[in-house]
Tab-separated table of C-alpha atoms in Angstrom:
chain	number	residue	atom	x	y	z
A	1000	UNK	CA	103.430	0.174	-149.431
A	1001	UNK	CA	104.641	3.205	-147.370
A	1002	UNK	CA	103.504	3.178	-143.781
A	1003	UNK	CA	101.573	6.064	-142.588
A	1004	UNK	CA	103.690	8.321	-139.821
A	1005	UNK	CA	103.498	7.322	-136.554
A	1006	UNK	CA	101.433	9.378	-134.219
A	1007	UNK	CA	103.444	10.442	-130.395
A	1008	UNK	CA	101.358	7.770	-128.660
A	1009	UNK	CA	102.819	5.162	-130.688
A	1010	UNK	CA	105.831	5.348	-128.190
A	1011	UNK	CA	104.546	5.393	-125.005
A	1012	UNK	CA	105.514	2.052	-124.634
A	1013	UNK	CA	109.252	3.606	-123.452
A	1014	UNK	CA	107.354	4.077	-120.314
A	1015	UNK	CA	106.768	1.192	-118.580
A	1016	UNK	CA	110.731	0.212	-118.675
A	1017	UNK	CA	111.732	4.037	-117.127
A	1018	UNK	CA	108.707	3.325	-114.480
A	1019	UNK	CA	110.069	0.134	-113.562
A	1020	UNK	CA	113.849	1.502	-113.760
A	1021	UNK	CA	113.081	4.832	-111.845
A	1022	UNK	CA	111.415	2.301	-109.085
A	1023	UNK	CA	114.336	0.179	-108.545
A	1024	UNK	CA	116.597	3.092	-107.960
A	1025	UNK	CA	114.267	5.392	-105.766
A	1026	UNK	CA	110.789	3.631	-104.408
A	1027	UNK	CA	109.395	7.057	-104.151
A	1028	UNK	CA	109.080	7.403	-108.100
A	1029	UNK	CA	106.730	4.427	-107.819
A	1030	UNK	CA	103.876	7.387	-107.048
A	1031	UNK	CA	104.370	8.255	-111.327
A	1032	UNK	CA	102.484	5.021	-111.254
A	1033	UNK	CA	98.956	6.478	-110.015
A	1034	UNK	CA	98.863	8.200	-113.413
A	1035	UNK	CA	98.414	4.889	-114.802
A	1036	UNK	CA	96.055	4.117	-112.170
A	1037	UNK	CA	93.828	6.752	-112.448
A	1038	UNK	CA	94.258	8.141	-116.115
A	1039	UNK	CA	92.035	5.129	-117.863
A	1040	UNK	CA	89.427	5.836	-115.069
A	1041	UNK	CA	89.198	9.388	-115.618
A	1042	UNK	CA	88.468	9.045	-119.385
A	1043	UNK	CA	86.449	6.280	-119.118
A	1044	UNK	CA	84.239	8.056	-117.100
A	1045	UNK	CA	84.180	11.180	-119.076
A	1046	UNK	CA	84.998	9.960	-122.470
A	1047	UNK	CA	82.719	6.887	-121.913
A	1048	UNK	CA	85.183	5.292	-124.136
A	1049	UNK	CA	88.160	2.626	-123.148
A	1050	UNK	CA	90.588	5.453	-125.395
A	1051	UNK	CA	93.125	4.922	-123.157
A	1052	UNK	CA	93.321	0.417	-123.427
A	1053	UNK	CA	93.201	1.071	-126.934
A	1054	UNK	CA	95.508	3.653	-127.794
A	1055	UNK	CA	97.738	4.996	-124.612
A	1056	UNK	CA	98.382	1.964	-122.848
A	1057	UNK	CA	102.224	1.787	-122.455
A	1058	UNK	CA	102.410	-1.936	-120.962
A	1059	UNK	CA	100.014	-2.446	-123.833
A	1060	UNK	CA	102.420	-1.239	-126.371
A	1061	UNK	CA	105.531	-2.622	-124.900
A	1062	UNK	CA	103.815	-6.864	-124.535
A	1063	UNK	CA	103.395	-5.969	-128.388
A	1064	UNK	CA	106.715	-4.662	-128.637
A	1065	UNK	CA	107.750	-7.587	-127.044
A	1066	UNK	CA	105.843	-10.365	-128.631
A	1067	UNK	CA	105.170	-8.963	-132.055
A	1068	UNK	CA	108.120	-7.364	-133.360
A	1069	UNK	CA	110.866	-8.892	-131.027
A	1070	UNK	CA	109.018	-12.544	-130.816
A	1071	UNK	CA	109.266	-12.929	-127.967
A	1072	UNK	CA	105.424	-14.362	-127.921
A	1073	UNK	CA	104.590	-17.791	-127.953
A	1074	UNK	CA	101.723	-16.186	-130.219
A	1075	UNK	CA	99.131	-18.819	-129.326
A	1076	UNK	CA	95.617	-18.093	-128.787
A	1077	UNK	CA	94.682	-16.464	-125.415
A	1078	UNK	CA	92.490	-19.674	-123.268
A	1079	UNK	CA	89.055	-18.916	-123.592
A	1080	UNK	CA	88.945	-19.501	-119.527
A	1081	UNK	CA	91.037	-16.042	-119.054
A	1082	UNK	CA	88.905	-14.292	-121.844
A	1083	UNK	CA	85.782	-15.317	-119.663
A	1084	UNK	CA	83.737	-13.190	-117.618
A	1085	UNK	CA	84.513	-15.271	-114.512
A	1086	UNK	CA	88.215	-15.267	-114.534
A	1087	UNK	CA	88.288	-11.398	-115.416
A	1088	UNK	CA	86.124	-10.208	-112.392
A	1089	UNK	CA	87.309	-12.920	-110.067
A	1090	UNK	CA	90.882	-11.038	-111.064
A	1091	UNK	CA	89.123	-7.439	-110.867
A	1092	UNK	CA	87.898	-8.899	-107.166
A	1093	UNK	CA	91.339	-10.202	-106.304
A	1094	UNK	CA	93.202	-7.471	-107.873
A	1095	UNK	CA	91.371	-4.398	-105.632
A	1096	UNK	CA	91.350	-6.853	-102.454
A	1097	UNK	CA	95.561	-6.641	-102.715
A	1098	UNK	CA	95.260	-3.147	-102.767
A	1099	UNK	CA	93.117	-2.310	-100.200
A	1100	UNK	CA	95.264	-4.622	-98.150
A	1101	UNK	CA	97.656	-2.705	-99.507
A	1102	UNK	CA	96.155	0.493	-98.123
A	1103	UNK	CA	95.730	-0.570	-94.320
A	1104	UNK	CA	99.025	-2.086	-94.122
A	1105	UNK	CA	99.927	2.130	-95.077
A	1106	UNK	CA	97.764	3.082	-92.613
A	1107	UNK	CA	99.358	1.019	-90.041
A	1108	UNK	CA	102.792	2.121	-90.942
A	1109	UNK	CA	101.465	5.914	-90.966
A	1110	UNK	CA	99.492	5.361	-87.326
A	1111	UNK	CA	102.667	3.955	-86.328
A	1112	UNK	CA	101.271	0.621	-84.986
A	1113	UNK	CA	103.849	-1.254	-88.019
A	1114	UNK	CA	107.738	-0.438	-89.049
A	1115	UNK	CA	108.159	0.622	-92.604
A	1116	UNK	CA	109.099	-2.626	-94.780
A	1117	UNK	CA	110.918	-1.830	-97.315
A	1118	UNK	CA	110.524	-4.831	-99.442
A	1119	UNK	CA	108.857	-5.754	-102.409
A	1120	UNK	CA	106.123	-8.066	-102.403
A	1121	UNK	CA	106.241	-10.052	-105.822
A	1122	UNK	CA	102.902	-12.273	-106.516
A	1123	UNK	CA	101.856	-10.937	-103.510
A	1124	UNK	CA	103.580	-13.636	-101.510
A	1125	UNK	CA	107.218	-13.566	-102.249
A	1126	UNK	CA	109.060	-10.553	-99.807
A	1127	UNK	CA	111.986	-9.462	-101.854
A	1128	UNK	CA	114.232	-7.128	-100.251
A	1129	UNK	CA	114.626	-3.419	-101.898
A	1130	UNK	CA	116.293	-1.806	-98.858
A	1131	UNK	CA	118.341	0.079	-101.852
A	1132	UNK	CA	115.729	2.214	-103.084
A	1133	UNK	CA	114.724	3.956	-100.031
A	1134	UNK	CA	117.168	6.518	-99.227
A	1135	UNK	CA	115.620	8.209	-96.125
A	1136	UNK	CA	114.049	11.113	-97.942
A	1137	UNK	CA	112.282	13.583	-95.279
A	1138	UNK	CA	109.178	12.303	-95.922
A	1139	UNK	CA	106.634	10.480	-93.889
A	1140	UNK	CA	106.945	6.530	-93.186
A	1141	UNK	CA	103.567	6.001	-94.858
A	1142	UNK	CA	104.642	7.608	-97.875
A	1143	UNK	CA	107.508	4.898	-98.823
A	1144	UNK	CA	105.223	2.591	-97.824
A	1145	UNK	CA	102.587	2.920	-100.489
A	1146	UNK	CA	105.339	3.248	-102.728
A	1147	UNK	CA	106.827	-0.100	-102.048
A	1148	UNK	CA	103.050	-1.577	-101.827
A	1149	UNK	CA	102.256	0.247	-104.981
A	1150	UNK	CA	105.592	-0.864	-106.763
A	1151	UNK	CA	104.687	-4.119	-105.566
A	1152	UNK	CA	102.014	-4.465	-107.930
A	1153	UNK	CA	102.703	-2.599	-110.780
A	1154	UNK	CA	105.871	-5.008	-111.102
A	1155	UNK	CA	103.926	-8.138	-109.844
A	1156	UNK	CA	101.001	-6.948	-113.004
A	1157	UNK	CA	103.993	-6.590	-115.373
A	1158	UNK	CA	105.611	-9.884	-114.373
A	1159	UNK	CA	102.422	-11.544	-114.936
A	1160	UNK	CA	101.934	-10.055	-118.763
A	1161	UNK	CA	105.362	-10.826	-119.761
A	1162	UNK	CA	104.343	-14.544	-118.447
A	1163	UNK	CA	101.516	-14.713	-120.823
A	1164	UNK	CA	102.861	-12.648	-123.036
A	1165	UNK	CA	105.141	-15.391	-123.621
A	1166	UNK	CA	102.489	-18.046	-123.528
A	1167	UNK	CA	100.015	-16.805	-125.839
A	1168	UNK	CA	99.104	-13.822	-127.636
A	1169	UNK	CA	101.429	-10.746	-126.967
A	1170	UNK	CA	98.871	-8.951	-125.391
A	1171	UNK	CA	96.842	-11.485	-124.094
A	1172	UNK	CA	97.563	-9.341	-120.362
A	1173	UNK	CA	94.731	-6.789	-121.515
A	1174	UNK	CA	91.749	-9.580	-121.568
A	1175	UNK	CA	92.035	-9.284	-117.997
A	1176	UNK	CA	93.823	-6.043	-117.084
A	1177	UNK	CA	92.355	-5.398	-114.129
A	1178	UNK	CA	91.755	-1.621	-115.208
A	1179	UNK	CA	90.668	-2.390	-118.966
A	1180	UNK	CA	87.992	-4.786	-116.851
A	1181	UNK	CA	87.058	-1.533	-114.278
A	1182	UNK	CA	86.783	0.669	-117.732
A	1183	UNK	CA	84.445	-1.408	-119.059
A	1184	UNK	CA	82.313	-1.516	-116.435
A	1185	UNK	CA	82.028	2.002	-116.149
A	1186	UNK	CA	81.430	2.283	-119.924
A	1187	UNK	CA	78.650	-0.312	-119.672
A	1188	UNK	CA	77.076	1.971	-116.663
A	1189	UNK	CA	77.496	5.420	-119.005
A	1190	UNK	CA	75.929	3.367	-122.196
A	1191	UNK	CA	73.488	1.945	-120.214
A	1192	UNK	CA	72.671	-1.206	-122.552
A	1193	UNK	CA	75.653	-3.951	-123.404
A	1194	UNK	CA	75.006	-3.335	-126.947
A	1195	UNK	CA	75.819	0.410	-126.389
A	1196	UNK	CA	78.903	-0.642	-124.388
A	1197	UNK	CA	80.071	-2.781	-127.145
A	1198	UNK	CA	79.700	-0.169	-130.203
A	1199	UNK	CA	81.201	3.271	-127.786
A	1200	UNK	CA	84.041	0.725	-125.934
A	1201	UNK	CA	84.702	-1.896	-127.751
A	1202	UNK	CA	86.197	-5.528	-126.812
A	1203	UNK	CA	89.325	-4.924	-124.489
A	1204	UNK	CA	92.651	-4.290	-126.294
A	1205	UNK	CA	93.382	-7.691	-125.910
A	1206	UNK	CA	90.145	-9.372	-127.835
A	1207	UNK	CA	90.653	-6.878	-130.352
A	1208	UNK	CA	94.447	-8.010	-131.267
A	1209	UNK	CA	93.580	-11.710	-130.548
A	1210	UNK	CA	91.154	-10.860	-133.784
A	1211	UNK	CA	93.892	-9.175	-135.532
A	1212	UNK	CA	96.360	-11.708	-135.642
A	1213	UNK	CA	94.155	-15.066	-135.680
């Protein structure tokens, strides 16, 4: 059977590798990544729909890449304790309390009371030196800093889905996605009722492909 033409979104998976490239070259290109960050909000809360898990997610797109087409997935069924509402806010909780932490230690370095670090925090825990990336650009201190903080994560949250992308299902990363979680929520809020939620959003992208490929 001939397949249908693709549609442009269908390769925005090219994007997470030139993020993550762009970022090991020059830390300052790590800002791109508050697109990500604030995109899925923005249509969540006025599309009232999780569009953007289930159709423009680039990290999305490239775990299936990944897993499906180049298996690279263990392909196993995603553990019903990280599909479970627990484990997905208690990583939504975690998840925001790294970046706020993330935010005063900016703060300090713009108030000057802390030197710019210019490493990258893997796991949250591991300092990895990125000296390399940081090539004095006239901007303010503060200003690397969030990158490197920022970087920190997005490559920390990318390390993390390739882990279980390996694991389990290829996208098993979006059952708790920290911002498919956050979109959900504020569909629930817009519907008003979970049954609403469920027919305008949806399961996360995740649940939805763990049904596809049962």
């Amino acid at each position: 059977m001939k397949q249908g033409k693709k549609q442009w979104y269908e390769y925005l998976w090219i994007v997470t590798p030139i993020y993550l490239g762009l970022g090991f070259f020059n830390i300052l290109f790590a800002w791109l990544g508050m697109v990500f960050f604030c995109l899925p909000l923005l249509i969540a809360i006025f599309g009232g729909e999780k569009r953007y898990c289930n159709r423009y997610c680039d990290r999305g797109q490239f775990f299936q890449l990944l897993g499906k087409k180049l298996k690279l997935s263990g392909n196993r069924p995603t553990p019903r304790w990280m599909r479970s509402k627990g484990f997905r806010y208690g990583f939504l909780i975690f998840f925001f309390v790294m970046f706020f932490q993330m935010l005063y230690t900016t703060w300090l370095v713009g108030s000057g009371a802390r030197n710019l670090g210019e490493v990258i925090k893997l796991f949250w825990t591991f300092q990895v030196p990125w000296h390399w990336a940081y090539h004095g650009e006239a901007v303010p201190p503060w200003v690397a800093q969030y990158a490197f903080g920022f970087y920190s994560m997005m490559l920390t949250s990318t390390l993390i889905g390739l882990i279980v992308m390996a694991l389990y299902k290829p996208r098993s990363w979006c059952v708790f996605c920290p911002m498919g979680t956050t979109t959900q929520l504020i569909c629930r809020l817009r519907a008003g009722r979970p049954e609403e939620e469920e027919r305008k959003c949806g399961a996360c992208c995740g649940q939805k492909e763990e049904g596809r490929d049962a």
